């Protein structure tokens, strides 16, 4: 959500637009929790990109079917189906 706010607000210039984007997300998406157990699981993955590891750990913990990402290469051996926004 922090990245969505940042980019939707034009990098902080239009705060109202950023909050509007967050509201749209809350209205259409489920938000998965990130806690210490998720972060510890992500650490054990030893992926080059820790943020990707966190997303994988969340998806597996929540029993999700897939991850949608622009960076398929960053999710090697994720153990979950991957889609790009183009093929979603």
Short mmCIF file of N, CA and C in Angstrom, two decimals:
data_model
loop_
_atom_site.label_atom_id
_atom_site.label_comp_id
_atom_site.label_asym_id
_atom_site.label_seq_id
_atom_site.Cartn_x
_atom_site.Cartn_y
_atom_site.Cartn_z
N UNK A 1 0.82 -1.19 0.00
CA UNK A 1 0.00 0.00 0.00
C UNK A 1 0.87 1.26 0.00
N UNK A 2 2.01 1.17 0.63
CA UNK A 2 2.87 2.36 0.66
C UNK A 2 3.34 2.74 -0.74
N UNK A 3 3.69 1.75 -1.55
CA UNK A 3 4.11 2.05 -2.92
C UNK A 3 2.95 2.58 -3.75
N UNK A 4 1.77 2.01 -3.57
CA UNK A 4 0.58 2.48 -4.30
C UNK A 4 0.31 3.93 -3.94
N UNK A 5 0.35 4.25 -2.65
CA UNK A 5 0.14 5.63 -2.22
C UNK A 5 1.18 6.55 -2.85
N UNK A 6 2.43 6.15 -2.80
CA UNK A 6 3.52 6.98 -3.31
C UNK A 6 3.32 7.31 -4.79
N UNK A 7 3.07 6.30 -5.59
CA UNK A 7 2.96 6.54 -7.03
C UNK A 7 1.63 7.18 -7.41
N UNK A 8 0.54 6.80 -6.75
CA UNK A 8 -0.76 7.40 -7.05
C UNK A 8 -0.80 8.87 -6.67
N UNK A 9 -0.03 9.24 -5.66
CA UNK A 9 0.00 10.65 -5.23
C UNK A 9 1.03 11.45 -6.01
N UNK A 10 1.50 10.89 -7.11
CA UNK A 10 2.56 11.54 -7.90
C UNK A 10 3.77 11.83 -7.03
N UNK A 11 4.23 10.80 -6.38
CA UNK A 11 5.42 10.84 -5.52
C UNK A 11 5.26 11.82 -4.37
N UNK A 12 4.07 11.84 -3.80
CA UNK A 12 3.81 12.66 -2.61
C UNK A 12 3.22 14.02 -2.90
N UNK A 13 3.07 14.38 -4.16
CA UNK A 13 2.58 15.71 -4.50
C UNK A 13 1.08 15.89 -4.39
N UNK A 14 0.31 14.83 -4.53
CA UNK A 14 -1.14 14.90 -4.49
C UNK A 14 -1.65 13.88 -3.47
N UNK A 15 -1.59 14.26 -2.21
CA UNK A 15 -1.92 13.35 -1.11
C UNK A 15 -3.35 12.83 -1.22
N UNK A 16 -4.30 13.68 -1.60
CA UNK A 16 -5.69 13.25 -1.72
C UNK A 16 -5.82 12.12 -2.74
N UNK A 17 -5.11 12.24 -3.84
CA UNK A 17 -5.15 11.20 -4.87
C UNK A 17 -4.54 9.89 -4.34
N UNK A 18 -3.50 9.99 -3.56
CA UNK A 18 -2.89 8.81 -2.96
C UNK A 18 -3.85 8.09 -2.03
N UNK A 19 -4.54 8.85 -1.18
CA UNK A 19 -5.50 8.24 -0.27
C UNK A 19 -6.70 7.68 -1.02
N UNK A 20 -7.08 8.30 -2.09
CA UNK A 20 -8.17 7.78 -2.92
C UNK A 20 -7.79 6.42 -3.50
N UNK A 21 -6.55 6.30 -3.96
CA UNK A 21 -6.08 5.02 -4.50
C UNK A 21 -6.09 3.93 -3.43
N UNK A 22 -5.69 4.28 -2.22
CA UNK A 22 -5.71 3.32 -1.12
C UNK A 22 -7.15 2.88 -0.84
N UNK A 23 -8.07 3.83 -0.85
CA UNK A 23 -9.48 3.50 -0.64
C UNK A 23 -10.01 2.55 -1.70
N UNK A 24 -9.62 2.77 -2.95
CA UNK A 24 -10.02 1.85 -4.03
C UNK A 24 -9.47 0.46 -3.78
N UNK A 25 -8.24 0.38 -3.34
CA UNK A 25 -7.64 -0.93 -3.04
C UNK A 25 -8.41 -1.63 -1.94
N UNK A 26 -8.72 -0.91 -0.87
CA UNK A 26 -9.45 -1.52 0.24
C UNK A 26 -10.83 -2.00 -0.21
N UNK A 27 -11.41 -1.31 -1.18
CA UNK A 27 -12.73 -1.68 -1.67
C UNK A 27 -12.73 -2.89 -2.59
N UNK A 28 -11.56 -3.24 -3.13
CA UNK A 28 -11.53 -4.32 -4.13
C UNK A 28 -10.57 -5.46 -3.81
N UNK A 29 -9.64 -5.25 -2.90
CA UNK A 29 -8.63 -6.26 -2.62
C UNK A 29 -8.69 -6.73 -1.17
N UNK A 30 -8.21 -7.94 -0.95
CA UNK A 30 -7.98 -8.40 0.42
C UNK A 30 -6.53 -8.10 0.76
N UNK A 31 -6.27 -7.72 1.98
CA UNK A 31 -4.92 -7.41 2.42
C UNK A 31 -4.44 -8.53 3.33
N UNK A 32 -3.33 -9.14 2.95
CA UNK A 32 -2.77 -10.25 3.73
C UNK A 32 -1.83 -9.70 4.80
N UNK A 33 -1.86 -10.31 5.98
CA UNK A 33 -0.99 -9.83 7.05
C UNK A 33 0.48 -10.21 6.83
N UNK A 34 1.34 -9.31 7.24
CA UNK A 34 2.78 -9.59 7.27
C UNK A 34 3.20 -9.43 8.72
N UNK A 35 3.67 -10.53 9.31
CA UNK A 35 4.07 -10.51 10.70
C UNK A 35 5.46 -11.14 10.84
N UNK A 36 5.89 -11.32 12.04
CA UNK A 36 7.24 -11.86 12.26
C UNK A 36 7.40 -13.25 11.65
N UNK A 37 6.39 -14.11 11.79
CA UNK A 37 6.49 -15.46 11.23
C UNK A 37 6.67 -15.42 9.71
N UNK A 38 5.96 -14.53 9.05
CA UNK A 38 6.10 -14.38 7.59
C UNK A 38 7.52 -13.90 7.27
N UNK A 39 7.99 -12.91 7.99
CA UNK A 39 9.33 -12.36 7.74
C UNK A 39 10.41 -13.41 8.00
N UNK A 40 10.25 -14.21 9.04
CA UNK A 40 11.23 -15.26 9.32
C UNK A 40 11.22 -16.32 8.22
N UNK A 41 10.04 -16.66 7.72
CA UNK A 41 9.96 -17.61 6.61
C UNK A 41 10.65 -17.03 5.37
N UNK A 42 10.45 -15.76 5.11
CA UNK A 42 11.08 -15.11 3.97
C UNK A 42 12.61 -15.14 4.09
N UNK A 43 13.12 -14.96 5.28
CA UNK A 43 14.57 -15.00 5.50
C UNK A 43 15.13 -16.37 5.13
N UNK A 44 14.40 -17.43 5.46
CA UNK A 44 14.91 -18.77 5.18
C UNK A 44 15.00 -19.06 3.68
N UNK A 45 14.30 -18.29 2.87
CA UNK A 45 14.30 -18.51 1.41
C UNK A 45 15.60 -18.07 0.75
N UNK A 46 16.28 -17.12 1.37
CA UNK A 46 17.58 -16.64 0.87
C UNK A 46 17.52 -16.21 -0.60
N UNK A 47 16.40 -15.61 -1.01
CA UNK A 47 16.27 -15.07 -2.36
C UNK A 47 17.08 -13.78 -2.46
N UNK A 48 17.53 -13.42 -3.66
CA UNK A 48 18.27 -12.17 -3.81
C UNK A 48 17.44 -10.93 -3.44
N UNK A 49 16.12 -10.99 -3.64
CA UNK A 49 15.26 -9.85 -3.34
C UNK A 49 14.35 -10.23 -2.16
N UNK A 50 14.61 -9.65 -1.01
CA UNK A 50 13.86 -9.99 0.20
C UNK A 50 12.38 -9.68 0.05
N UNK A 51 12.06 -8.58 -0.62
CA UNK A 51 10.65 -8.22 -0.82
C UNK A 51 9.91 -9.32 -1.57
N UNK A 52 10.54 -9.91 -2.57
CA UNK A 52 9.93 -11.03 -3.30
C UNK A 52 9.71 -12.21 -2.35
N UNK A 53 10.68 -12.47 -1.50
CA UNK A 53 10.55 -13.56 -0.53
C UNK A 53 9.37 -13.34 0.40
N UNK A 54 9.17 -12.11 0.82
CA UNK A 54 8.04 -11.79 1.70
C UNK A 54 6.73 -12.08 0.96
N UNK A 55 6.66 -11.69 -0.29
CA UNK A 55 5.44 -11.94 -1.07
C UNK A 55 5.18 -13.43 -1.23
N UNK A 56 6.22 -14.20 -1.48
CA UNK A 56 6.08 -15.65 -1.60
C UNK A 56 5.60 -16.24 -0.27
N UNK A 57 6.24 -15.84 0.83
CA UNK A 57 5.87 -16.36 2.15
C UNK A 57 4.41 -16.04 2.48
N UNK A 58 3.97 -14.84 2.17
CA UNK A 58 2.58 -14.46 2.42
C UNK A 58 1.64 -15.32 1.57
N UNK A 59 1.95 -15.45 0.29
CA UNK A 59 1.09 -16.22 -0.61
C UNK A 59 0.96 -17.67 -0.15
N UNK A 60 2.06 -18.27 0.26
CA UNK A 60 2.03 -19.66 0.72
C UNK A 60 1.27 -19.78 2.04
N UNK A 61 1.50 -18.86 2.96
CA UNK A 61 0.83 -18.90 4.27
C UNK A 61 -0.68 -18.70 4.13
N UNK A 62 -1.08 -17.89 3.18
CA UNK A 62 -2.50 -17.59 3.00
C UNK A 62 -3.19 -18.58 2.06
N UNK A 63 -2.41 -19.52 1.49
CA UNK A 63 -2.99 -20.50 0.58
C UNK A 63 -3.48 -19.91 -0.73
N UNK A 64 -2.81 -18.86 -1.19
CA UNK A 64 -3.21 -18.21 -2.43
C UNK A 64 -2.88 -19.09 -3.63
N UNK A 65 -3.59 -18.88 -4.72
CA UNK A 65 -3.40 -19.68 -5.94
C UNK A 65 -2.22 -19.22 -6.76
N UNK A 66 -1.90 -17.91 -6.70
CA UNK A 66 -0.87 -17.36 -7.59
C UNK A 66 -0.41 -16.00 -7.11
N UNK A 67 0.70 -15.56 -7.70
CA UNK A 67 1.22 -14.21 -7.50
C UNK A 67 1.23 -13.54 -8.87
N UNK A 68 0.78 -12.29 -8.93
CA UNK A 68 0.85 -11.50 -10.15
C UNK A 68 2.02 -10.53 -9.98
N UNK A 69 2.97 -10.58 -10.92
CA UNK A 69 4.17 -9.76 -10.81
C UNK A 69 4.72 -9.41 -12.19
N UNK A 70 5.40 -8.28 -12.27
CA UNK A 70 6.13 -7.92 -13.50
C UNK A 70 7.47 -8.65 -13.53
N UNK A 71 7.93 -9.15 -12.40
CA UNK A 71 9.27 -9.71 -12.27
C UNK A 71 9.24 -11.21 -12.02
N UNK A 72 8.88 -11.98 -13.03
CA UNK A 72 8.81 -13.43 -12.90
C UNK A 72 10.17 -14.00 -12.46
N UNK A 73 11.26 -13.43 -12.97
CA UNK A 73 12.60 -13.94 -12.65
C UNK A 73 12.91 -13.84 -11.16
N UNK A 74 12.33 -12.88 -10.48
CA UNK A 74 12.57 -12.69 -9.06
C UNK A 74 11.89 -13.72 -8.18
N UNK A 75 11.08 -14.59 -8.79
CA UNK A 75 10.31 -15.55 -8.01
C UNK A 75 10.66 -16.99 -8.36
N UNK A 76 11.92 -17.23 -8.67
CA UNK A 76 12.37 -18.59 -8.99
C UNK A 76 12.08 -19.51 -7.81
N UNK A 77 11.62 -20.71 -8.14
CA UNK A 77 11.33 -21.73 -7.14
C UNK A 77 10.35 -21.24 -6.07
N UNK A 78 9.40 -20.43 -6.47
CA UNK A 78 8.46 -19.85 -5.51
C UNK A 78 7.50 -20.89 -4.94
N UNK A 79 7.27 -21.96 -5.66
CA UNK A 79 6.33 -22.96 -5.19
C UNK A 79 4.88 -22.53 -5.34
N UNK A 80 4.65 -21.56 -6.21
CA UNK A 80 3.31 -21.04 -6.46
C UNK A 80 3.25 -20.57 -7.91
N UNK A 81 2.08 -20.64 -8.49
CA UNK A 81 1.90 -20.22 -9.88
C UNK A 81 2.14 -18.71 -9.99
N UNK A 82 2.73 -18.31 -11.10
CA UNK A 82 3.06 -16.90 -11.34
C UNK A 82 2.38 -16.39 -12.60
N UNK A 83 1.89 -15.18 -12.54
CA UNK A 83 1.32 -14.50 -13.71
C UNK A 83 1.95 -13.13 -13.83
N UNK A 84 2.02 -12.63 -15.06
CA UNK A 84 2.34 -11.23 -15.27
C UNK A 84 1.01 -10.51 -15.48
N UNK A 85 0.96 -9.19 -15.31
CA UNK A 85 -0.29 -8.49 -15.54
C UNK A 85 -0.84 -8.72 -16.97
N UNK A 86 0.04 -8.99 -17.90
CA UNK A 86 -0.40 -9.23 -19.29
C UNK A 86 -1.17 -10.52 -19.45
N UNK A 87 -0.79 -11.58 -18.72
CA UNK A 87 -1.47 -12.85 -18.91
C UNK A 87 -2.46 -13.17 -17.79
N UNK A 88 -2.71 -12.22 -16.93
CA UNK A 88 -3.63 -12.43 -15.81
C UNK A 88 -5.00 -12.44 -16.32
#
